[in-house]
Amino acid sequence: MVTTKTKGTGTRVWDFSKRFLEHRYLPAILAIGAILVMLPALKTGLMADDLVQRAVELRPDQLPARLRDAGIPPDSGSLGTVLRDLFPGINRMPPVKNYGLLPWWTPDDMKLGLWRPLTAFTHWLDYRLFPDSPMLMHAHNIAWFAAIVFLVAVMYRKLMGPGWAAGLAALLFLLDGYTYFPVMFVANRGFIMSLCFGLLGFYQHHQWRSAKSRSGCVLSLLFLALSLFANEGGASTLAFILAYALVLEPGGWRRRALTVLPAVLVIILWRTIYKLGGFGLFHMGLYIDPVTEPLAFAQVAIPRAMALLGGQITGVAPDLLFAIKPSLHPLVIALYSASVLAALAVFLPWVRRDKTAAFWLAVALLAAIPAATVAPLSKNLGFVAVGVYGLMASFVAALVTRQGPLPERLTYRISAWITCGLLLMMHIPVAIAGRVLTAEAIASGSKDMRSFINLDKSPDVDNKNVIVVNAPCAITLAYMPFYKAYSHQPLPRTLRTLVPGCTSFDVQRTDEQTLVIRSRASDVFTCDDVGPVHIAYIFSACNVAVGVPKSKKGDRHDLSGLTVEVLEANVADVTTRVAFRFDAPLDSPDFRWLWWDWRTFSYRPFQIPSIGQSVTLTGPRRMANVEGKKLLDE
């Protein structure tokens, strides 16, 4: 009698998965998958920086006159202006502060000007070809993402071979929950373009070194330059080239250094042109330029890099730090660091034995350094993710197939399998759920954000000076005029933010034209202690992103129709009591007064007190209302 063995369900699933991950057309299949998983983004519309850029893209006769008064270039819409001024589009501080896009405490020498001419050109094309179709602009972003996924799959196979480990690494990258927002956000196209050209550059670098292709050398440098002209994050391409020289390049150290030198020279040349053009972010709290501020960057580089690496490995977004009480940040950084070190302890026995795994580890570590120039944000993890998923998939394959010389100790095997299970769970089923929830949250959250920013919809607002006494997130009000212009609503004459709204204040009217505001906390920029996690901490971080000026009694800030005078400062030279003297009586019909009510989580009309009288505006509470909790959850 002949007996037939029937494969179990688990074996059949494994065989199918293995065949899928090893399929010759997997790069194209995953590229199509990248388009499918991003389809919800097509309905998102324009938001935040998208609308600021829209104002720079349109001709002056297509914009409200007041937007031009607020600092939009007079020759907006021209190709030269777009290439120069698109990022972030508010690079003229005097009119920006006079209109009120940024608050009075913004340093006069703060600079917000990034040079991304290649990305700016693609946006210029969007507005020439389909100016009224945000859906097609999103589709443009998605096309770049599909190209990235295709290139990632090809590159993994190039370095890891055609086995299922390379396919698993590419699949993990596709499912990465951190890619939805940066691809969905039209204004973030530069980073995904820089990643795309960076991958092309590294692929050609590998061709140059492995096949001795001279054209590969030239193309590698060309794609590196394109990556840098797309976004400053393109500097992370050097992480791949440097990791290749350290791990995979044969020969002595001198020969290895020479393979990196051309790329370094391209970056130096780009940086020189960038600085000579006057571009960069200066006095912006969330960003540190490692060239101009090396000591400041050295202080934050390791904690930020650990948060980025820990966030990528665990799937717990590093953005979480913004919502956590600042005094708890060291503890959270320590937890991220512990997760990185724990993963490395498991990976290292394999990394020591496999050069490709060591290469992916080097890529992840090196790419985290330029990403740390900005406060930890998951949207900047693209280059890091390529290294982490390559390392992760290589390790999983060695463990599952038992083909790699991993330690046989029982304690190691147990920890390795636990790590493997957790990583696959976090980056496959949890990542899929996270992408779905992220798409839904952004879709609903963008509507709430429009309402939050577009705070005065009165038909006669174009004749009013809108004054917000205690804006919880003052920097977001910079978007209000752009939302109104996009929605064909009238813009206010000016917009004023008196103080940030993350603590309690006493507001006193001292005469017909003057309000004096005193913080009940250590200074006007502080945030109350409202528990370990709260949206107020996010708002506070945004408020101080434009800087907390050093002030002394008597310091003045003169704006159109308003003089701000510091009456008291604390021992740290930070304002505690400040006077606002307007050119007109406070109860003039030209003013529209608003204040932020944390109890209802909304802006409400502010009743000006009588001369000599004062009122108290209460700061945030410990998640005291449903709307606040809802916004934090989103």
XYZ file of C-alpha atoms in Angstrom:
634
model
C 0.000 0.000 0.000
C 1.255 3.453 -0.893
C 0.763 6.129 1.781
C 0.558 9.821 0.971
C 1.677 12.428 3.460
C -0.535 15.467 3.550
C 1.090 18.778 4.400
C -0.313 20.548 7.423
C -1.977 23.928 7.194
C 1.036 25.642 8.752
C 3.379 24.064 6.240
C 1.175 25.102 3.323
C 0.989 28.671 4.610
C 4.762 28.752 5.025
C 5.336 27.354 1.517
C 2.961 29.928 0.023
C 4.570 32.786 1.955
C 8.021 31.660 0.943
C 7.067 31.410 -2.739
C 5.459 34.852 -2.565
C 8.490 36.491 -0.935
C 10.785 34.872 -3.482
C 8.602 35.676 -6.512
C 10.622 37.172 -9.338
C 8.110 39.983 -9.783
C 7.850 40.791 -6.068
C 9.302 44.338 -6.474
C 6.545 45.210 -8.966
C 3.884 43.493 -6.838
C 4.904 45.464 -3.756
C 5.001 48.703 -5.771
C 1.364 48.079 -6.751
C 0.672 47.298 -3.101
C 2.202 50.641 -2.150
C -0.330 52.390 -4.368
C -3.234 50.397 -2.916
C -2.372 51.011 0.744
C -2.092 54.757 0.066
C -5.428 55.152 -1.758
C -7.175 56.672 1.329
C -4.763 59.612 1.056
C -6.357 60.702 -2.220
C -9.320 62.153 -0.320
C -7.308 64.021 2.304
C -7.168 67.354 0.508
C -4.698 70.138 1.294
C -3.684 71.007 4.839
C -1.234 73.136 6.836
C 1.995 73.715 4.841
C 0.202 72.607 1.659
C -1.843 75.800 1.797
C 1.118 78.040 2.580
C 2.865 76.618 -0.476
C -0.281 77.067 -2.537
C -0.115 80.814 -1.876
C 3.453 80.931 -3.236
C 2.438 78.881 -6.280
C -0.451 81.148 -7.342
C -0.117 84.436 -9.210
C -0.680 87.678 -7.269
C -4.040 88.280 -8.995
C -5.221 84.877 -7.691
C -4.537 85.793 -4.046
C -6.265 88.079 -1.534
C -4.339 91.318 -1.178
C -3.837 90.699 2.531
C -1.848 87.548 1.884
C 0.656 89.651 -0.020
C 0.722 92.058 2.918
C 1.532 89.077 5.167
C 4.794 88.303 3.404
C 3.914 86.296 0.316
C 6.415 87.261 -2.426
C 5.080 89.942 -4.801
C 6.041 87.792 -7.796
C 4.412 84.613 -6.489
C 3.650 81.968 -9.086
C 6.786 82.553 -11.140
C 9.159 79.616 -11.450
C 12.085 81.527 -9.947
C 10.067 82.534 -6.898
C 8.762 79.024 -6.374
C 12.261 77.515 -6.596
C 13.566 80.054 -4.086
C 10.719 80.708 -1.647
C 8.454 77.655 -1.539
C 9.872 76.215 1.690
C 8.322 77.267 3.932
C 7.139 80.363 2.097
C 7.244 82.861 4.989
C 10.818 84.065 4.787
C 10.169 87.784 5.284
C 10.040 88.355 9.028
C 8.930 92.034 9.295
C 5.672 91.653 7.301
C 5.109 88.194 8.765
C 5.209 89.573 12.312
C 3.370 92.770 11.437
C 0.440 90.852 10.017
C 0.611 88.296 12.818
C 1.407 85.021 11.083
C 4.026 84.561 13.796
C 3.710 86.005 17.327
C 5.502 89.030 18.721
C 8.086 86.951 20.599
C 9.460 85.473 17.358
C 13.115 86.594 17.029
C 13.626 89.166 14.286
C 16.661 87.232 13.059
C 14.842 83.904 12.876
C 15.084 82.486 9.379
C 12.704 80.008 7.803
C 14.090 79.347 4.373
C 14.896 75.903 2.964
C 16.265 75.325 -0.506
C 14.692 72.324 -2.226
C 14.620 73.387 -5.878
C 13.948 69.943 -7.347
C 10.948 69.344 -5.103
C 9.746 72.900 -5.650
C 9.840 72.309 -9.399
C 7.555 69.250 -9.071
C 5.081 71.337 -7.057
C 5.272 74.091 -9.677
C 4.373 71.489 -12.308
C 1.413 70.349 -10.193
C 0.019 73.876 -10.150
C 0.580 74.309 -13.858
C -1.037 70.973 -14.808
C -3.779 70.438 -12.207
C -3.926 73.433 -9.832
C -7.396 72.615 -8.514
C -6.920 68.887 -7.977
C -5.412 67.962 -4.593
C -6.233 64.354 -5.446
C -3.743 64.370 -8.318
C -1.147 66.049 -6.101
C -1.559 63.207 -3.624
C -1.332 60.727 -6.496
C 1.969 62.353 -7.471
C 3.300 61.680 -3.952
C 2.027 58.098 -4.048
C 3.866 57.492 -7.345
C 7.138 58.439 -5.630
C 6.337 56.091 -2.750
C 5.638 53.213 -5.158
C 9.012 53.872 -6.796
C 10.686 53.762 -3.366
C 9.103 50.423 -2.487
C 10.187 48.983 -5.858
C 13.757 50.223 -5.363
C 13.901 48.955 -1.782
C 12.828 45.470 -2.912
C 15.405 45.460 -5.714
C 18.162 46.697 -3.431
C 17.429 44.110 -0.726
C 17.666 41.354 -3.341
C 20.858 42.838 -4.720
C 22.591 42.652 -1.343
C 20.781 39.784 0.392
C 20.216 37.467 -2.556
C 16.910 36.293 -4.091
C 15.777 34.373 -0.992
C 12.716 35.109 1.087
C 14.651 37.249 3.605
C 14.984 40.060 1.036
C 11.279 39.780 0.249
C 10.399 39.929 3.944
C 12.501 43.083 4.410
C 10.722 44.769 1.485
C 7.302 43.707 2.786
C 8.083 45.102 6.244
C 9.089 48.405 4.661
C 5.834 48.527 2.692
C 3.747 47.898 5.824
C 5.676 50.423 7.932
C 3.063 52.509 9.719
C 5.292 55.577 9.688
C 5.109 56.024 5.910
C 1.413 56.911 5.631
C 1.565 60.478 6.946
C 4.715 61.649 5.088
C 3.393 60.259 1.793
C -0.110 61.632 2.393
C 1.232 65.123 3.223
C 1.762 66.847 -0.140
C 4.222 69.352 1.337
C 6.414 66.479 2.558
C 7.145 65.267 -0.975
C 10.737 66.430 -0.730
C 11.688 63.822 1.830
C 10.240 60.896 -0.101
C 11.910 62.213 -3.264
C 15.246 62.436 -1.434
C 14.829 58.831 -0.275
C 14.012 57.702 -3.815
C 17.058 59.400 -5.332
C 19.179 58.291 -2.373
C 18.298 54.658 -3.054
C 19.102 55.122 -6.738
C 22.406 56.711 -5.780
C 23.354 53.856 -3.499
C 22.329 51.258 -6.074
C 24.676 52.891 -8.592
C 27.400 53.118 -5.951
C 27.085 49.362 -5.458
C 27.316 48.884 -9.231
C 30.455 50.986 -9.269
C 32.149 49.057 -6.472
C 30.958 45.532 -7.309
C 31.040 45.632 -11.129
C 33.718 48.344 -11.481
C 31.281 50.403 -13.518
C 32.551 53.936 -14.112
C 29.120 55.036 -15.202
C 27.888 53.753 -11.836
C 30.220 56.213 -10.090
C 28.957 59.150 -12.152
C 25.309 58.176 -11.764
C 25.762 57.637 -8.045
C 27.020 61.193 -7.583
C 24.269 62.576 -9.832
C 21.526 60.859 -7.841
C 23.115 62.000 -4.583
C 22.979 65.594 -5.823
C 19.346 65.164 -6.857
C 18.565 63.735 -3.423
C 20.093 66.805 -1.762
C 18.269 69.196 -4.108
C 15.036 67.459 -3.145
C 15.493 67.698 0.629
C 18.248 68.183 3.201
C 17.477 64.648 4.375
C 19.264 63.464 1.237
C 22.465 63.777 3.271
C 21.428 60.445 4.831
C 22.405 58.818 1.520
C 25.933 59.091 2.838
C 24.942 56.573 5.528
C 24.621 53.864 2.849
C 27.884 54.786 1.154
C 29.820 55.045 4.406
C 28.349 51.779 5.729
C 29.333 50.072 2.468
C 32.907 51.302 2.839
C 33.102 50.227 6.480
C 31.595 46.759 6.073
C 31.397 45.504 2.487
C 34.252 47.238 0.676
C 37.379 45.042 0.428
C 40.879 46.379 0.871
C 42.604 48.700 3.301
C 41.197 51.778 5.006
C 42.779 54.188 2.532
C 41.062 52.499 -0.398
C 37.790 52.479 1.483
C 38.066 56.174 2.325
C 38.653 57.029 -1.320
C 35.340 55.383 -2.271
C 33.510 57.740 0.087
C 35.412 60.907 -0.871
C 33.430 61.743 -4.066
C 30.132 61.656 -2.175
C 31.565 63.806 0.628
C 32.743 66.390 -1.922
C 29.265 66.524 -3.479
C 27.722 67.150 -0.053
C 30.289 69.857 0.752
C 29.611 71.579 -2.572
C 25.842 71.409 -2.011
C 26.228 72.735 1.511
C 28.400 75.623 0.320
C 25.862 76.679 -2.308
C 23.073 76.279 0.250
C 24.715 78.569 2.789
C 25.883 81.145 0.233
C 22.253 81.441 -0.842
C 21.315 82.331 2.740
C 19.116 79.277 3.207
C 18.546 77.344 6.412
C 16.610 77.386 9.663
C 17.988 79.729 12.306
C 16.717 80.204 15.859
C 14.167 77.441 15.319
C 13.977 75.395 18.508
C 13.137 72.019 16.984
C 16.005 72.120 14.473
C 19.754 72.267 15.150
C 22.285 72.773 12.381
C 25.250 70.538 13.267
C 27.635 72.701 11.218
C 26.802 76.079 12.772
C 25.876 74.698 16.232
C 28.094 71.621 16.728
C 28.079 71.722 20.531
C 24.313 72.087 20.762
C 23.865 69.221 18.319
C 26.333 67.024 20.204
C 24.207 67.415 23.346
C 21.023 66.138 21.709
C 22.312 63.811 18.976
C 22.435 60.590 21.007
C 19.084 61.015 22.839
C 17.325 61.950 19.607
C 18.975 59.120 17.671
C 17.960 56.630 20.363
C 14.362 57.835 20.219
C 14.371 57.454 16.431
C 15.954 53.999 16.471
C 13.777 52.839 19.350
C 10.674 54.115 17.620
C 11.566 52.309 14.406
C 12.362 49.022 16.137
C 9.424 48.937 18.560
C 6.792 50.600 16.408
C 6.108 53.149 19.187
C 6.313 56.507 17.423
C 9.016 58.871 18.739
C 6.504 61.686 18.228
C 5.060 60.491 21.534
C 7.707 62.580 23.274
C 5.875 65.789 22.338
C 2.806 64.747 24.333
C 4.759 63.687 27.425
C 5.587 65.883 30.380
C 9.081 67.334 29.738
C 10.464 66.129 33.076
C 9.649 62.570 31.971
C 11.553 62.836 28.684
C 14.771 61.322 30.118
C 12.787 58.300 31.293
C 11.147 57.835 27.881
C 14.508 58.233 26.120
C 15.914 55.626 28.511
C 13.112 53.218 27.562
C 13.756 53.774 23.852
C 17.485 53.263 24.474
C 16.809 50.074 26.440
C 14.757 48.683 23.554
C 17.589 49.472 21.114
C 20.224 47.890 23.334
C 18.060 44.828 23.985
C 17.516 44.318 20.262
C 21.226 44.785 19.572
C 22.105 42.214 22.229
C 20.008 39.682 20.310
C 21.147 40.769 16.851
C 24.896 41.060 17.533
C 25.771 37.327 17.433
C 24.353 37.277 13.895
C 25.812 40.667 12.959
C 29.307 39.455 13.884
C 28.949 36.509 11.506
C 27.117 38.058 8.564
C 28.510 41.084 6.733
C 25.202 41.991 5.123
C 23.515 42.138 8.520
C 26.390 44.280 9.791
C 25.900 46.575 6.798
C 22.195 47.086 7.562
C 22.992 47.812 11.194
C 25.578 50.404 10.151
C 23.051 52.027 7.787
C 20.450 52.341 10.560
C 22.910 53.813 13.065
C 24.500 56.245 10.618
C 21.187 57.390 9.109
C 19.877 58.244 12.575
C 22.537 60.942 12.974
C 21.338 63.393 10.261
C 17.722 62.560 11.200
C 18.553 63.781 14.719
C 19.092 67.353 13.479
C 15.314 67.674 13.931
C 13.361 66.753 17.054
C 12.388 63.048 16.818
C 9.645 62.678 14.213
C 8.513 59.411 12.665
C 8.077 61.074 9.273
C 11.871 61.410 9.025
C 12.623 57.705 9.548
C 12.678 56.556 5.911
C 16.447 56.056 5.598
C 16.654 54.511 9.063
C 13.797 52.122 8.230
C 15.661 50.676 5.242
C 18.530 49.645 7.496
C 16.363 48.384 10.359
C 14.173 46.185 8.158
C 17.164 44.759 6.304
C 18.744 43.804 9.625
C 15.500 42.492 11.049
C 14.671 40.278 8.070
C 18.227 38.931 7.876
C 18.085 37.945 11.535
C 14.631 36.337 11.257
C 15.764 34.269 8.262
C 18.871 33.044 10.090
C 16.815 32.090 13.128
C 13.978 30.361 11.256
C 16.135 28.373 8.824
C 18.875 27.685 11.411
C 21.369 28.161 8.579
C 23.233 30.904 10.335
C 25.826 30.114 13.012
C 23.758 31.508 15.884
C 24.573 30.550 19.481
C 22.970 27.305 20.634
C 22.602 28.394 24.258
C 19.050 27.883 25.473
C 18.861 31.366 27.032
C 19.888 32.952 23.753
C 17.488 30.846 21.698
C 14.577 31.744 23.979
C 15.374 35.478 23.878
C 15.943 35.309 20.110
C 12.584 33.656 19.418
C 10.771 36.048 21.743
C 12.412 38.989 19.956
C 11.558 37.494 16.575
C 7.904 37.014 17.533
C 7.553 40.512 18.970
C 9.164 42.153 15.954
C 7.026 40.268 13.443
C 3.880 40.979 15.455
C 4.641 44.711 15.762
C 5.647 45.140 12.131
C 3.049 42.998 10.366
C -0.405 42.716 12.045
C 0.039 45.715 14.360
C 1.559 47.773 11.533
C -1.369 46.916 9.242
C -3.860 47.944 11.931
C -1.825 51.072 12.559
C -1.957 52.109 8.903
C -5.741 51.695 8.841
C -6.229 53.629 12.076
C -3.774 56.335 10.993
C -5.656 56.883 7.736
C -8.968 57.200 9.573
C -7.541 59.435 12.303
C -5.881 61.804 9.826
C -9.052 62.022 7.736
C -11.176 63.055 10.726
C -8.400 64.953 12.480
C -7.741 67.188 9.477
C -11.355 68.389 9.650
C -11.013 69.156 13.361
C -7.723 70.933 12.718
C -9.282 73.171 10.081
C -11.924 74.188 12.605
C -9.254 74.685 15.273
C -7.188 76.978 13.047
C -9.950 78.816 11.191
C -11.072 80.435 14.406
C -13.249 83.326 13.140
C -15.707 82.770 10.299
C -17.608 86.045 10.667
C -18.468 87.607 7.293
C -17.115 91.021 8.368
C -13.783 89.692 9.637
C -11.927 91.407 6.768
C -12.490 94.710 8.560
C -11.353 93.389 11.930
C -8.129 92.969 13.817
C -8.446 89.493 15.345
C -6.768 89.312 18.755
C -6.322 86.009 20.569
C -5.461 86.587 24.199
C -4.108 83.117 25.005
C -3.634 80.971 21.914
C -2.803 77.423 23.072
C -0.735 76.788 19.932
C 0.170 80.187 18.575
C 2.275 78.934 15.692
C -0.676 77.076 14.139
C -2.543 80.367 13.722
C -0.047 81.157 10.968
C -2.129 78.828 8.801
C -5.420 80.658 9.385
C -5.149 83.211 6.538
C -4.160 80.458 4.109
C -7.122 78.301 5.063
C -9.398 81.307 4.591
C -7.895 82.141 1.210
C -8.305 78.520 0.089
C -11.924 78.496 1.278
C -12.640 81.900 -0.329
C -13.385 83.448 3.063
C -12.463 87.018 4.014
C -9.145 87.448 5.807
C -8.755 89.549 8.965
C -6.973 92.875 8.736
C -4.347 91.606 11.205
C -3.936 88.667 13.548
C -2.508 89.066 17.036
C -1.509 86.461 19.627
C -0.816 88.015 23.015
C 0.487 85.068 25.061
C 0.674 81.293 24.717
C -2.233 79.597 26.425
C -0.674 76.664 28.274
C -0.878 78.168 31.756
C -3.180 80.481 33.733
C -3.049 84.268 33.362
C -4.385 87.371 35.069
C -5.536 89.847 32.433
C -5.936 93.457 33.607
C -7.048 96.535 31.719
C -4.958 99.422 33.041
C -6.305 102.150 30.767
C -8.417 102.611 27.675
C -5.832 101.127 25.314
C -3.677 98.797 27.435
C -3.920 95.219 28.654
C -1.413 93.828 31.133
C -1.059 90.056 31.328
C 0.700 88.304 34.195
C 1.514 84.624 34.226
C 0.505 82.674 37.309
C 3.386 80.290 36.593
C 7.111 80.935 36.320
C 6.761 82.753 32.981
C 4.325 83.312 30.125
C 5.805 80.496 28.016
C 5.562 77.727 30.594
C 3.125 74.835 30.506
C 1.271 73.717 33.612
C 1.799 70.267 35.051
C -1.249 68.451 33.701
C -0.188 64.863 34.216
C 2.237 62.589 32.391
C 0.524 62.870 28.984
C -1.463 65.809 27.628
C -2.024 67.669 24.381
C -0.970 70.877 26.140
C 2.632 69.652 26.062
C 2.402 69.375 22.267
C 1.017 72.896 22.033
C 3.722 74.219 24.348
C 6.479 72.632 22.247
C 5.061 74.375 19.175
C 4.915 77.706 21.004
C 8.561 77.615 22.028
C 9.649 76.267 18.626
C 9.992 79.855 17.461
C 12.175 80.583 20.464
C 11.797 81.885 23.993
C 13.419 85.320 23.926
C 15.620 86.563 26.714
C 13.925 89.669 28.058
C 14.479 92.375 30.587
C 12.166 94.937 32.099
C 11.524 97.678 29.573
C 12.162 95.639 26.425
C 9.779 96.701 23.651
C 8.431 95.114 20.482
C 6.787 97.504 18.033
C 4.244 96.067 15.616
C 1.667 97.695 13.399
C -0.948 99.148 15.754
C 0.550 97.527 18.848
C 3.447 98.033 21.235
C 4.486 95.155 23.487
C 6.497 96.026 26.618
C 8.038 93.600 29.086
C 7.136 94.713 32.615
C 8.733 91.885 34.571
C 11.072 88.975 33.854
C 12.251 86.135 36.068
C 15.815 85.274 37.044
C 16.193 83.361 33.777
C 15.309 86.558 31.849
C 12.027 85.143 30.594
C 8.937 87.357 30.558
C 6.483 86.981 33.439
C 4.373 90.152 33.042
C 3.835 92.011 29.787
C 1.835 95.047 28.629
C 0.051 95.400 25.281
C -0.757 98.960 24.246
C -2.919 99.312 21.143
C -3.278 102.396 18.970
C -7.059 102.298 19.448
C -9.310 101.739 22.471
C -9.607 98.081 23.397
C -13.377 98.098 22.937
C -13.095 99.547 19.422
C -15.391 97.829 16.908
C -12.280 97.271 14.789
C -11.172 94.539 17.211
C -12.406 90.978 17.450
C -11.320 89.545 20.800
C -11.043 85.806 21.403
C -9.709 83.574 24.149
C -9.044 79.851 24.441
C -11.291 77.989 26.852
C -9.720 74.691 27.927
C -13.028 73.545 29.431
C -14.754 73.494 26.045
C -11.555 73.103 24.021
C -12.541 75.973 21.756
C -12.080 79.677 21.088
C -14.702 81.946 22.615
C -15.385 85.705 22.464
C -13.379 87.581 25.083
C -15.114 90.280 27.092
C -12.729 93.195 27.674
C -12.720 94.112 31.390
C -13.396 97.623 32.569
C -10.483 99.938 33.318
C -8.814 98.807 36.532
C -10.538 95.430 36.480
C -8.994 92.048 35.720
C -10.049 88.522 34.824
C -8.305 85.174 35.149
C -7.949 82.825 32.219
C -7.463 79.265 33.416
C -4.843 77.033 31.877
C -5.143 73.413 30.782
C -6.585 70.752 33.015
C -5.798 67.054 33.321
C -7.692 65.921 30.242
C -10.794 67.529 31.657
C -12.881 67.433 28.507
C -13.788 64.887 25.891
C -12.705 66.991 22.928
C -9.195 67.415 24.298
C -8.812 63.690 24.825
C -10.221 62.992 21.381
C -7.698 65.291 19.701
C -4.821 63.759 21.653
C -5.911 60.254 20.705
C -5.991 61.285 17.055
